[in-house]
mmCIF file of C-alpha atoms and ligand atoms in Angstrom:
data_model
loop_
_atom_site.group_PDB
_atom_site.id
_atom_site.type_symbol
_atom_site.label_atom_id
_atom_site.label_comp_id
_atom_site.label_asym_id
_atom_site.label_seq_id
_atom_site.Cartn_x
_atom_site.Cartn_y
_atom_site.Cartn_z
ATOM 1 C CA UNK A 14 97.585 116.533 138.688
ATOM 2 C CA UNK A 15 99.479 119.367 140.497
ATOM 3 C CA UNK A 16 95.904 121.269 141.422
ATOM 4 C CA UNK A 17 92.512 120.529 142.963
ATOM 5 C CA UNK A 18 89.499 122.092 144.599
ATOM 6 C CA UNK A 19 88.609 122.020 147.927
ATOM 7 C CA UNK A 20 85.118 123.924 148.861
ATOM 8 C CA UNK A 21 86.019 127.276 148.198
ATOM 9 C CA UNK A 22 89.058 127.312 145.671
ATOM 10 C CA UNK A 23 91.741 125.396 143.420
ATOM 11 C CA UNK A 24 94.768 124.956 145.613
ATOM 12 C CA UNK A 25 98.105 123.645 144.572
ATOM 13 C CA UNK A 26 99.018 120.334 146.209
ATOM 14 C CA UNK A 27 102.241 121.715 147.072
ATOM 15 C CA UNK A 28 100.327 123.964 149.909
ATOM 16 C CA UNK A 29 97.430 121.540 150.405
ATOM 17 C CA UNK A 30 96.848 120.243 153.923
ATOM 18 C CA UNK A 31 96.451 116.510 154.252
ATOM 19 C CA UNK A 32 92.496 115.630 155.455
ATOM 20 C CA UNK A 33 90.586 118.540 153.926
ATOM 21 C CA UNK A 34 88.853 117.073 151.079
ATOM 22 C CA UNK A 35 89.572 117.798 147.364
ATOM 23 C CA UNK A 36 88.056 117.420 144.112
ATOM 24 C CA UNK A 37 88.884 117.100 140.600
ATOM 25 C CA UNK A 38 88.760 120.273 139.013
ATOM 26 C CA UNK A 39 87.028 118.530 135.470
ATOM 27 C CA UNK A 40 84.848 115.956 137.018
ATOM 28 C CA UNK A 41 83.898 117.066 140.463
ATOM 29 C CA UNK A 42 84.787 113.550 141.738
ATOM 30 C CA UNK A 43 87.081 113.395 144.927
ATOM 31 C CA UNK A 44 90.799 113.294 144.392
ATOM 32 C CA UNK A 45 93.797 111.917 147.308
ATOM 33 C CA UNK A 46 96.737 114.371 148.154
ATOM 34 C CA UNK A 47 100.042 112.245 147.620
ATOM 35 C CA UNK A 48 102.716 113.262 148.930
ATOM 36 C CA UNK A 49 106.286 111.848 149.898
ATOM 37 C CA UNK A 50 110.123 112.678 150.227
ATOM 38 C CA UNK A 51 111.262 111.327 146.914
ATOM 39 C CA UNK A 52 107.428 112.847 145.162
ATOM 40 C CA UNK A 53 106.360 115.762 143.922
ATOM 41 C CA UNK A 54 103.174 116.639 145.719
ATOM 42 C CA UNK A 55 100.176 115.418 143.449
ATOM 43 C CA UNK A 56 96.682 114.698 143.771
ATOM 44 C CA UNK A 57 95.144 111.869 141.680
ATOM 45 C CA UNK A 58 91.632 109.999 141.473
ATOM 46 C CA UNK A 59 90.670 107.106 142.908
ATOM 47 C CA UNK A 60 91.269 104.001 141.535
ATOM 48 C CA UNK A 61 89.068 103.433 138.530
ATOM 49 C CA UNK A 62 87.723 106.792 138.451
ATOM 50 C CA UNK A 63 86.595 107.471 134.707
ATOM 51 C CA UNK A 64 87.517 111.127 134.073
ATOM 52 C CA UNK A 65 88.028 112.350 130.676
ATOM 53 C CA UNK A 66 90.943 114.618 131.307
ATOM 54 C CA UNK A 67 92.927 112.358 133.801
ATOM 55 C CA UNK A 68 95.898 110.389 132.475
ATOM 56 C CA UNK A 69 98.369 108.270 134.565
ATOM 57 C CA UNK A 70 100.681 110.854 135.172
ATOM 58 C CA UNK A 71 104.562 109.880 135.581
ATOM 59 C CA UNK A 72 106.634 111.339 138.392
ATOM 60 C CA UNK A 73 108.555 112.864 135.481
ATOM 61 C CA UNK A 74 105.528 114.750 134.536
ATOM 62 C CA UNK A 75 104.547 115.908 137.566
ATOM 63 C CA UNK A 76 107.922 117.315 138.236
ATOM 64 C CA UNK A 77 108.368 118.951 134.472
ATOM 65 C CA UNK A 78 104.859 120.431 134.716
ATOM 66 C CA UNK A 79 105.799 121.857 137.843
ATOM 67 C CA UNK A 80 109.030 122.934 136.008
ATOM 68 C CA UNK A 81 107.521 124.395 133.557
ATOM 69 C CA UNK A 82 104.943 126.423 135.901
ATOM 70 C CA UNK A 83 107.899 128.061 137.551
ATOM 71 C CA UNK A 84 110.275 129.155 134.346
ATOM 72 C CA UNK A 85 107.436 130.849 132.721
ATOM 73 C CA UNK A 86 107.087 132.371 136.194
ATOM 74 C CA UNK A 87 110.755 133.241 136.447
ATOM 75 C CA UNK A 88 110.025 135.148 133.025
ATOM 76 C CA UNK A 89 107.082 137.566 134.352
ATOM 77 C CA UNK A 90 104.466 135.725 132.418
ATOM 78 C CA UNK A 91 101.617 134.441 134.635
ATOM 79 C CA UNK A 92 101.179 130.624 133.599
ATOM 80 C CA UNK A 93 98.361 128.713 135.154
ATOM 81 C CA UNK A 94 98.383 125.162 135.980
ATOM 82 C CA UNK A 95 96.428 122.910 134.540
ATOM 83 C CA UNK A 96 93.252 125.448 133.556
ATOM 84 C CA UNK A 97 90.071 123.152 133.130
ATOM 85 C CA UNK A 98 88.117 124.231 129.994
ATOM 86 C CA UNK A 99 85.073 123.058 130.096
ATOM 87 C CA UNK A 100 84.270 124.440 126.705
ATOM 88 C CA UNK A 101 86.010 122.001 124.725
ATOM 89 C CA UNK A 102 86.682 119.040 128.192
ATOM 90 C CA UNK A 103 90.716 119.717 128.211
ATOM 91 C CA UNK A 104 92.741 120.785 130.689
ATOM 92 C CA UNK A 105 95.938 121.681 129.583
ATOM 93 C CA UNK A 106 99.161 121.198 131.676
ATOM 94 C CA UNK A 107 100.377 125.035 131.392
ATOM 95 C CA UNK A 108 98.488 128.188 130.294
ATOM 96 C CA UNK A 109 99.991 131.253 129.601
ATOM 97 C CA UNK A 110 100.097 134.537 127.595
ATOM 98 C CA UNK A 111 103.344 135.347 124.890
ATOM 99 C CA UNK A 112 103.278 137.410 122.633
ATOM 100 C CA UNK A 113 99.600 138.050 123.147
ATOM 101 C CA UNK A 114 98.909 134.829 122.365
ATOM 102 C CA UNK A 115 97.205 133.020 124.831
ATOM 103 C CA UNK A 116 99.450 129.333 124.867
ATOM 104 C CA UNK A 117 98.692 126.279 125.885
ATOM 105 C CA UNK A 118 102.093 124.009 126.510
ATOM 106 C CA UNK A 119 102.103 120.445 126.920
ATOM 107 C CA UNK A 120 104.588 118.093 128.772
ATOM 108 C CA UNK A 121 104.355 114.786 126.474
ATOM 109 C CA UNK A 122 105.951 111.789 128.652
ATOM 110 C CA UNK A 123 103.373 109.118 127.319
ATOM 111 C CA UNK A 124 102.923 108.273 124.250
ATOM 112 C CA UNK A 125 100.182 109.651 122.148
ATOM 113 C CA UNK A 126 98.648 108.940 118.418
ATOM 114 C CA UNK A 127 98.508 110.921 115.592
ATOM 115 C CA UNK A 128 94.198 110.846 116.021
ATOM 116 C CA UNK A 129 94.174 112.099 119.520
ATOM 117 C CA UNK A 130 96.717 114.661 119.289
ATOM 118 C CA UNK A 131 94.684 116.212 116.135
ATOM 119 C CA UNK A 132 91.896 115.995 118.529
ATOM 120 C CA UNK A 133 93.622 117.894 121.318
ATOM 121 C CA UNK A 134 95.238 121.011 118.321
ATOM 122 C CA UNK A 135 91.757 121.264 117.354
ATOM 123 C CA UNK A 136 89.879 121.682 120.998
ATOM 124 C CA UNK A 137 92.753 124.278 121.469
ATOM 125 C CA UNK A 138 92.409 126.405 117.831
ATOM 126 C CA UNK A 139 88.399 126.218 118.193
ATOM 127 C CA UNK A 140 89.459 128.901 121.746
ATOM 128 C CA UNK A 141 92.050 130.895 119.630
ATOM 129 C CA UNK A 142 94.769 129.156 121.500
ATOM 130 C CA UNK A 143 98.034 128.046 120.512
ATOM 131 C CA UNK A 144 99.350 124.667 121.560
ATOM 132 C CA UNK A 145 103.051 124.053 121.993
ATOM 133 C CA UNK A 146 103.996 120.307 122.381
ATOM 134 C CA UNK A 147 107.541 119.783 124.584
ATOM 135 C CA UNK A 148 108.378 116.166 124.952
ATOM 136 C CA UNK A 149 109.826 114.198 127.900
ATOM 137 C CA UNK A 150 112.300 111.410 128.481
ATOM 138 C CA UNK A 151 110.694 108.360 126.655
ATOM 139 C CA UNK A 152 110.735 110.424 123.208
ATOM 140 C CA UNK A 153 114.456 110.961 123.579
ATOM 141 C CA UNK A 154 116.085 107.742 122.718
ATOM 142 C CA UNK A 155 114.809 106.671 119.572
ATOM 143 C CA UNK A 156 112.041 108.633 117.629
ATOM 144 C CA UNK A 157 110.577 107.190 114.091
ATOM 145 C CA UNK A 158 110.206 109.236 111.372
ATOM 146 C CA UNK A 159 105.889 109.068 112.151
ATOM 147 C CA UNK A 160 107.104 110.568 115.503
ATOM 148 C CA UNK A 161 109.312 113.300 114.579
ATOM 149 C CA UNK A 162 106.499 114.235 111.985
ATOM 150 C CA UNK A 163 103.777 114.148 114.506
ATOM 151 C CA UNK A 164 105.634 116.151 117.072
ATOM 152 C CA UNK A 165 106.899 118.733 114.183
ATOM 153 C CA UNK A 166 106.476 122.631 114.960
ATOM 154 C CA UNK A 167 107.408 125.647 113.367
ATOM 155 C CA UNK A 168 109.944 127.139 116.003
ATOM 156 C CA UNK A 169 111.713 130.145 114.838
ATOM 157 C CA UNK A 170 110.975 129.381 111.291
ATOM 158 C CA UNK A 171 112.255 126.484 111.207
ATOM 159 C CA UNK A 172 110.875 122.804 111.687
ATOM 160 C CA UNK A 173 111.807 121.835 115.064
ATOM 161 C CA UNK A 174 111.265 119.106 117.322
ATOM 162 C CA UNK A 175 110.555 120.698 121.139
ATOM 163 C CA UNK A 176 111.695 119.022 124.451
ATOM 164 C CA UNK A 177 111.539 120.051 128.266
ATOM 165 C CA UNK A 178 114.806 118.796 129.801
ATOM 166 C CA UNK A 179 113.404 118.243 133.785
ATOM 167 C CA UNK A 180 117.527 117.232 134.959
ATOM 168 C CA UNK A 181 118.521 121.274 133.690
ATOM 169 C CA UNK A 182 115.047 122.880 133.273
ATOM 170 C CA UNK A 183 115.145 124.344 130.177
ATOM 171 C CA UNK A 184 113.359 123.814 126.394
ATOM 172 C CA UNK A 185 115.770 122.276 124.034
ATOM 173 C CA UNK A 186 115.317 122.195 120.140
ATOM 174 C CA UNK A 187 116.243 119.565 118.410
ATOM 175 C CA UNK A 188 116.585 120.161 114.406
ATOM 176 C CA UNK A 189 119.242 116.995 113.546
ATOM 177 C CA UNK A 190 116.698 114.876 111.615
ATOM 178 C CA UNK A 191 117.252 115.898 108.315
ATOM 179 C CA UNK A 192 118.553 113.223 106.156
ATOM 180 C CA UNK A 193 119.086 111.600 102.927
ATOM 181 C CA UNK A 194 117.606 108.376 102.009
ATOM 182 C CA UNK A 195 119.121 104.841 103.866
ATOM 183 C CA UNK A 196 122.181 106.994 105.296
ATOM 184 C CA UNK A 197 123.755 108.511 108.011
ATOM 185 C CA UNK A 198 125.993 110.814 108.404
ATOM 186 C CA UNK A 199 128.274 113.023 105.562
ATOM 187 C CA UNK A 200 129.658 110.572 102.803
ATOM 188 C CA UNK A 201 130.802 112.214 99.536
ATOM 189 C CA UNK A 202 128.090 112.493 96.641
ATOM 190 C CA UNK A 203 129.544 109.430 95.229
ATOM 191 C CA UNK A 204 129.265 107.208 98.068
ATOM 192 C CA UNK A 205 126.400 108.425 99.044
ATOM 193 C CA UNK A 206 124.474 107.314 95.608
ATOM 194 C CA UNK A 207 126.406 103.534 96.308
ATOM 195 C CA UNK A 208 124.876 103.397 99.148
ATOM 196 C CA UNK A 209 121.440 104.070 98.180
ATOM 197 C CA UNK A 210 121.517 101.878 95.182
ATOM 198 C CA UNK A 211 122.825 99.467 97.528
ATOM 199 C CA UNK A 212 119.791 99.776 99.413
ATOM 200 C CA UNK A 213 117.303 99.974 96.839
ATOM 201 C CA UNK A 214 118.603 96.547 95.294
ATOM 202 C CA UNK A 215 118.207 95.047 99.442
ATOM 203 C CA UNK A 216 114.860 96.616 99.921
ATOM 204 C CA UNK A 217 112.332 93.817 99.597
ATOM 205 C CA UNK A 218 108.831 93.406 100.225
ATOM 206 C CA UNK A 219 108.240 94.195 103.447
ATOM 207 C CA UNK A 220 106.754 97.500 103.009
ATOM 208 C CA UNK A 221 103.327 97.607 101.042
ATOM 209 C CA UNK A 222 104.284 100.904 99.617
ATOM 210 C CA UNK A 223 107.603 99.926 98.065
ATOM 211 C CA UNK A 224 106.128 96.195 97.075
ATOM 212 C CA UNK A 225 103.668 97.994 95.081
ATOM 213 C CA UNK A 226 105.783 100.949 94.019
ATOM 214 C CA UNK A 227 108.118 98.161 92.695
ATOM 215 C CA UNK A 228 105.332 96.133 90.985
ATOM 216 C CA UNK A 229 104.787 99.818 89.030
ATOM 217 C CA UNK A 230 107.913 99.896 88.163
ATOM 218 C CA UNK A 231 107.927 96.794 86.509
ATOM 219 C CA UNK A 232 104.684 97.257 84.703
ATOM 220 C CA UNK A 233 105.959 101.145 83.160
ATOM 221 C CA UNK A 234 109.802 100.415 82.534
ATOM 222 C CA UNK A 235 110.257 96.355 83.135
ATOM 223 C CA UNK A 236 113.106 97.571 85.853
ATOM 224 C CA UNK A 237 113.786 96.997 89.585
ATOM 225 C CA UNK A 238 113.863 100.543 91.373
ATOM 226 C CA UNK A 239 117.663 100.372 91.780
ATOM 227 C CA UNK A 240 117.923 100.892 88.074
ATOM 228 C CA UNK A 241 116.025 103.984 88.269
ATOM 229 C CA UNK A 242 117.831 107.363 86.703
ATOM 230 C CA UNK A 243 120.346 109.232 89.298
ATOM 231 C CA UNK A 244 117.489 112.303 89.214
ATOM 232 C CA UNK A 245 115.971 109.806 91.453
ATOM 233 C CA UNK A 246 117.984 109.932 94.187
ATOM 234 C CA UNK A 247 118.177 112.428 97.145
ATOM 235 C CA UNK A 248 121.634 113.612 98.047
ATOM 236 C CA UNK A 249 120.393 116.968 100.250
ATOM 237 C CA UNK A 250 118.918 116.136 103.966
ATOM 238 C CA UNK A 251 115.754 116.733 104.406
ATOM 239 C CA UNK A 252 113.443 116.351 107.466
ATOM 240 C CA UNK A 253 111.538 113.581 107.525
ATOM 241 C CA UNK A 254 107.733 113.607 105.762
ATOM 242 C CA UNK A 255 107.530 110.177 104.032
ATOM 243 C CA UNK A 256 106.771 106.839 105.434
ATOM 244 C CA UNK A 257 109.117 105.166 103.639
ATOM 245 C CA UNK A 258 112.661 106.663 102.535
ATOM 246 C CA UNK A 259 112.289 109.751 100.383
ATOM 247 C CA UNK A 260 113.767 108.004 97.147
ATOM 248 C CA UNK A 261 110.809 106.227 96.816
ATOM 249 C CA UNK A 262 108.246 109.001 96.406
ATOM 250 C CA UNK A 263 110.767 110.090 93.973
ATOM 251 C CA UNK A 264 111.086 107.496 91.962
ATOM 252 C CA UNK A 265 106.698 107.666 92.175
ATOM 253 C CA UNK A 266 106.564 111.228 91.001
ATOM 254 C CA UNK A 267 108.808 110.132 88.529
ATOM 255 C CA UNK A 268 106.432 107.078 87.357
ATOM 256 C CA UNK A 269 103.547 109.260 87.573
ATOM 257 C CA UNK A 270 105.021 112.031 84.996
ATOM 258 C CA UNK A 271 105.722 109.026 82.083
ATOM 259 C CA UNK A 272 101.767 108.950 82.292
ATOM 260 C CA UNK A 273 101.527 112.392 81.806
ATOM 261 C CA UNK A 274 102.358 113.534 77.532
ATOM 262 C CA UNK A 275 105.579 115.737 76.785
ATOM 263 C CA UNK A 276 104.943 119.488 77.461
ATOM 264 C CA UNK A 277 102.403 119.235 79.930
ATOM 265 C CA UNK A 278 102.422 122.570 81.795
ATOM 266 C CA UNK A 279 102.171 123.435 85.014
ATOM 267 C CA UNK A 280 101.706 126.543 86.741
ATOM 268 C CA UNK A 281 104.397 126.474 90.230
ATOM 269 C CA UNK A 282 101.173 126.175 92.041
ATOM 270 C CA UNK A 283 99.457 123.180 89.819
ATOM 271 C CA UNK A 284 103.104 121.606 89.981
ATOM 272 C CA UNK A 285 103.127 121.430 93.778
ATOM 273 C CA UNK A 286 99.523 120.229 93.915
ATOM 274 C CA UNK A 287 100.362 117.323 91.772
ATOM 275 C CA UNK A 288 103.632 116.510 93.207
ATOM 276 C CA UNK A 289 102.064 116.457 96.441
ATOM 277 C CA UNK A 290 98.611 114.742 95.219
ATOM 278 C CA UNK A 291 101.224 111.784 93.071
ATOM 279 C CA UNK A 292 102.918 111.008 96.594
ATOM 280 C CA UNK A 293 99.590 111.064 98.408
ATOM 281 C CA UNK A 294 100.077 107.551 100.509
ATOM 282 C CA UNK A 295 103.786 108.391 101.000
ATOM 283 C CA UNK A 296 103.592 111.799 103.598
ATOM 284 C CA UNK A 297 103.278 111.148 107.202
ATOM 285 C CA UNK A 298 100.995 113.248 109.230
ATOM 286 C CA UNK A 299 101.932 116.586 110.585
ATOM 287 C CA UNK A 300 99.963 117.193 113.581
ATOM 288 C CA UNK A 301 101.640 120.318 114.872
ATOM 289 C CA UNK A 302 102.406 121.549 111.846
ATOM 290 C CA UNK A 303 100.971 123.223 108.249
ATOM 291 C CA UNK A 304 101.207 121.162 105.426
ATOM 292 C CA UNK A 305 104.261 123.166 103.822
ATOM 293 C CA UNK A 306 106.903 121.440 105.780
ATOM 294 C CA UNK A 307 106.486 118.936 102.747
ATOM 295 C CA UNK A 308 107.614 122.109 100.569
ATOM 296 C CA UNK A 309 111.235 121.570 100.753
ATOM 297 C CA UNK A 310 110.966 118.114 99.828
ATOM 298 C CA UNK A 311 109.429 119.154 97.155
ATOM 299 C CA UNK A 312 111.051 121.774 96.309
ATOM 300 C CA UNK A 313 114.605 119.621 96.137
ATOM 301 C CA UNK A 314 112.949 117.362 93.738
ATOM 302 C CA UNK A 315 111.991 120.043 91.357
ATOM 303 C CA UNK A 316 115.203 121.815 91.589
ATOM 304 C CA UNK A 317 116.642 118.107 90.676
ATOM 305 C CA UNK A 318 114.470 117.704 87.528
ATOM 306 C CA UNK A 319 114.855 121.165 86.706
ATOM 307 C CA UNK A 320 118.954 120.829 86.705
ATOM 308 C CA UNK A 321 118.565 117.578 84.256
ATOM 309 C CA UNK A 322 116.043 119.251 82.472
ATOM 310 C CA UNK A 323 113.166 116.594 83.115
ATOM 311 C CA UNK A 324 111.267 119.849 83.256
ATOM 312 C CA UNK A 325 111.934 123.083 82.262
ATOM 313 C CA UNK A 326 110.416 126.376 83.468
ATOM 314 C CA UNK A 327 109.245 128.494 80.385
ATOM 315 C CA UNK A 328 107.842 132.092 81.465
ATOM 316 C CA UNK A 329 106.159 131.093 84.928
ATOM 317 C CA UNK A 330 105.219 127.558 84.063
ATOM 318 C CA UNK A 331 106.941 124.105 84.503
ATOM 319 C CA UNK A 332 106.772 122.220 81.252
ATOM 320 C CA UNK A 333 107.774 118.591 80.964
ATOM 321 C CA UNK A 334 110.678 117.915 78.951
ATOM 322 C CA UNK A 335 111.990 114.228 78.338
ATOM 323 C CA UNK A 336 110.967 111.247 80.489
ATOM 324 C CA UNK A 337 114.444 110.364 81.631
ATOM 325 C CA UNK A 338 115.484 106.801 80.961
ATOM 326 C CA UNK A 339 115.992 104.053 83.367
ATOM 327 C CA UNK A 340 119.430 101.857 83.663
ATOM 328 C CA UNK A 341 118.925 98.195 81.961
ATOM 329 C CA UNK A 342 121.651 96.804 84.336
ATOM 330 C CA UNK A 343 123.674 97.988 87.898
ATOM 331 C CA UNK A 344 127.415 98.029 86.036
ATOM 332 C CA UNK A 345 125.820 101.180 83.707
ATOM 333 C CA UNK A 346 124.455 102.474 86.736
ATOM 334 C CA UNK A 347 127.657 102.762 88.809
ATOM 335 C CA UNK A 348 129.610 103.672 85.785
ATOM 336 C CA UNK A 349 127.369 106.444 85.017
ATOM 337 C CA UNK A 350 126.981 107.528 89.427
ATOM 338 C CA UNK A 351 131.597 107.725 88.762
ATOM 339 C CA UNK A 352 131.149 109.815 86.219
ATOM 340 C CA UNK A 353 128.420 112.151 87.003
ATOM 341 C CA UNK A 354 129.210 114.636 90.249
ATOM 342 C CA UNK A 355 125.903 115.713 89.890
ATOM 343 C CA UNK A 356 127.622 119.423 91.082
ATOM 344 C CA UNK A 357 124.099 121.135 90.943
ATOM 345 C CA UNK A 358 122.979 118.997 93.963
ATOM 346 C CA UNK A 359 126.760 119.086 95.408
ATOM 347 C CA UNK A 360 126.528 123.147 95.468
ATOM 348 C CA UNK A 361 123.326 122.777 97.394
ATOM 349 C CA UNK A 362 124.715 120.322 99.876
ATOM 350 C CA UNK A 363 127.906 122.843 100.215
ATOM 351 C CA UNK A 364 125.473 125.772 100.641
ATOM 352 C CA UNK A 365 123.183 124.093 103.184
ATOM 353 C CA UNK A 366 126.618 122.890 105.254
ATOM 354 C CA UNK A 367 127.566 126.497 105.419
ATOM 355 C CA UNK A 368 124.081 127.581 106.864
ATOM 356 C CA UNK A 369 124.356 125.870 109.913
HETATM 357 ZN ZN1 LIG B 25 88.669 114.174 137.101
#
């Protein structure tokens, strides 16, 4: 931590003096001042010392927090360093005013769970304050789908994955997650439904979710999912809210809606609820984020069955159409995935190329 008290006040361990004693701010016990060429001047408990806001800090912390401190300076707010609030036992790294919003901002370098960063969002809405997550260095290489969920915020109305960059100090946004099911990168409509059936005839059992989402499958229509109906499959990135590729909560809802009789009705509102209730073990947990960054995953779906007329919307309800069949064998299915551009879903790929 970048501050302690001594006996009269909280002093930054940049202008601390070695030998006068310091404390920790949160649990009173006595902290060392560490301090060397290559290290950003830091105070930190003893060995073994159980305090509740005290992680290991990394050097690449230390500095970014210290960072941070200084660009919010640079900008005439007045951030404080690590505030102790007793209140709800948190002491976040950066506290500052925007917008008249009092902020809390967090330097993630270690890693983190889903549970305890709920926790931390909560502590920080009970005080009216808004926490904004920036990740370090070990989220850059690789980060799961669970990950870029978890670390999901709304930044200028868009969802947006934060990061503090400590070599050129300054926030970066990253937004290149969005994706269709099993591939990368641009192919053509065509190739890009190959591929996925490709996929869906490779995926085994490993996952619980697809081994019993298959097992449904075979119950309802006697198929394997890669026979399921080209409505099925996602050809417009989205960002990532399932635990398993997107396809498959697809190919659920559609399961789910054979159970339900022809011209069943739903108002937009019901239709969402159920769509979202159906695919209940699929979504991954938004921490930092509400709930409708699952709306445009749902939304592409329903614009999907809507174009194939799976459902239709009569006056201001959705009402179910025709339970679209399933393939009996691959050759129909790649005879049919030639023939059919599927142009309503290639306009929306065109459109959403242009927006960027
Ligand atoms: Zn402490």
């Amino acid at each position: 931590m970048l501050v302690a008290m001594n006996k009269k006040e909280l002093v930054l361990a940049a202008n601390a003096a070695a030998g006068d004693g310091y404390y920790c701010p949160a649990c009173q016990q006595p902290v060392y001042l560490r301090r060397g060429r290559s290290k950003v001047a830091h105070f930190a408990h003893r060995p073994g010392a159980d305090c509740a806001v005290s992680e290991g800090e990394t050097s690449e912390h230390l500095r970014g927090k210290q960072q941070l401190f200084n660009y919010f300076q640079a900008q005439g707010l007045r951030p404080r360093l690590e505030v102790y609030l007793p209140a709800i036992n948190q002491r976040p790294d950066i506290l500052v005013w925007r917008d008249r919003r009092l902020v809390a901002v967090e330097f993630q370098c270690s890693p983190l769970t889903v549970a305890r960063l709920q926790a931390r969002n909560e502590g920080y809405y009970q005080l009216g304050i808004k926490p904004v997550w920036l990740l370090g260095q070990p989220y850059r290489h690789h980060l799961s789908a669970a990950k870029v969920a978890q670390f999901t915020q709304i930044i200028a109305d868009q969802p947006t994955v934060p990061y503090w960059n400590t070599r050129r100090c300054q926030i970066e946004y990253r937004r290149s997650f969005r994706r269709c099911s099993f591939v990368r990168g641009r192919p053509s409509v065509t190739k890009l439904l190959q591929q996925q059936v490709l996929a869906l005839t490779r995926t085994g059992s490993a996952n619980d979710l697809v081994r019993r989402l298959t097992a449904t499958a075979y119950e309802t229509v006697q198929q394997p999912l890669a026979h399921c109906p080209l409505v099925c499959h996602d050809l417009v990135p989205t960002w990532p809210t399932t635990r398993v590729a997107v396809i498959y909560w697809r190919i659920a809802v559609l399961l789910a809606l054979r159970t339900q009789p022809l011209f069943t009705a739903w108002s937009p509102a019901e239709w969402q609820h159920w769509l979202w209730q159906c695919g209940r073990p699929y979504w991954l947990d938004f921490a930092c984020a509400p709930p409708s960054v699952r709306g445009t995953v749902i939304n592409e779906f329903t614009l999907d069955l809507l174009a194939v007329r799976v459902i239709c919307q009569c006056g201001d309800h959705y009402v179910l159409f025709c339970h679209p069949s399933w393939f009996t064998d691959l050759a129909a299915k790649n005879a049919s995935l030639a023939a059919a551009p599927m142009i309503h879903t290639q306009n929306r790929v065109e459109l959403l190329a242009k927006e960027r």
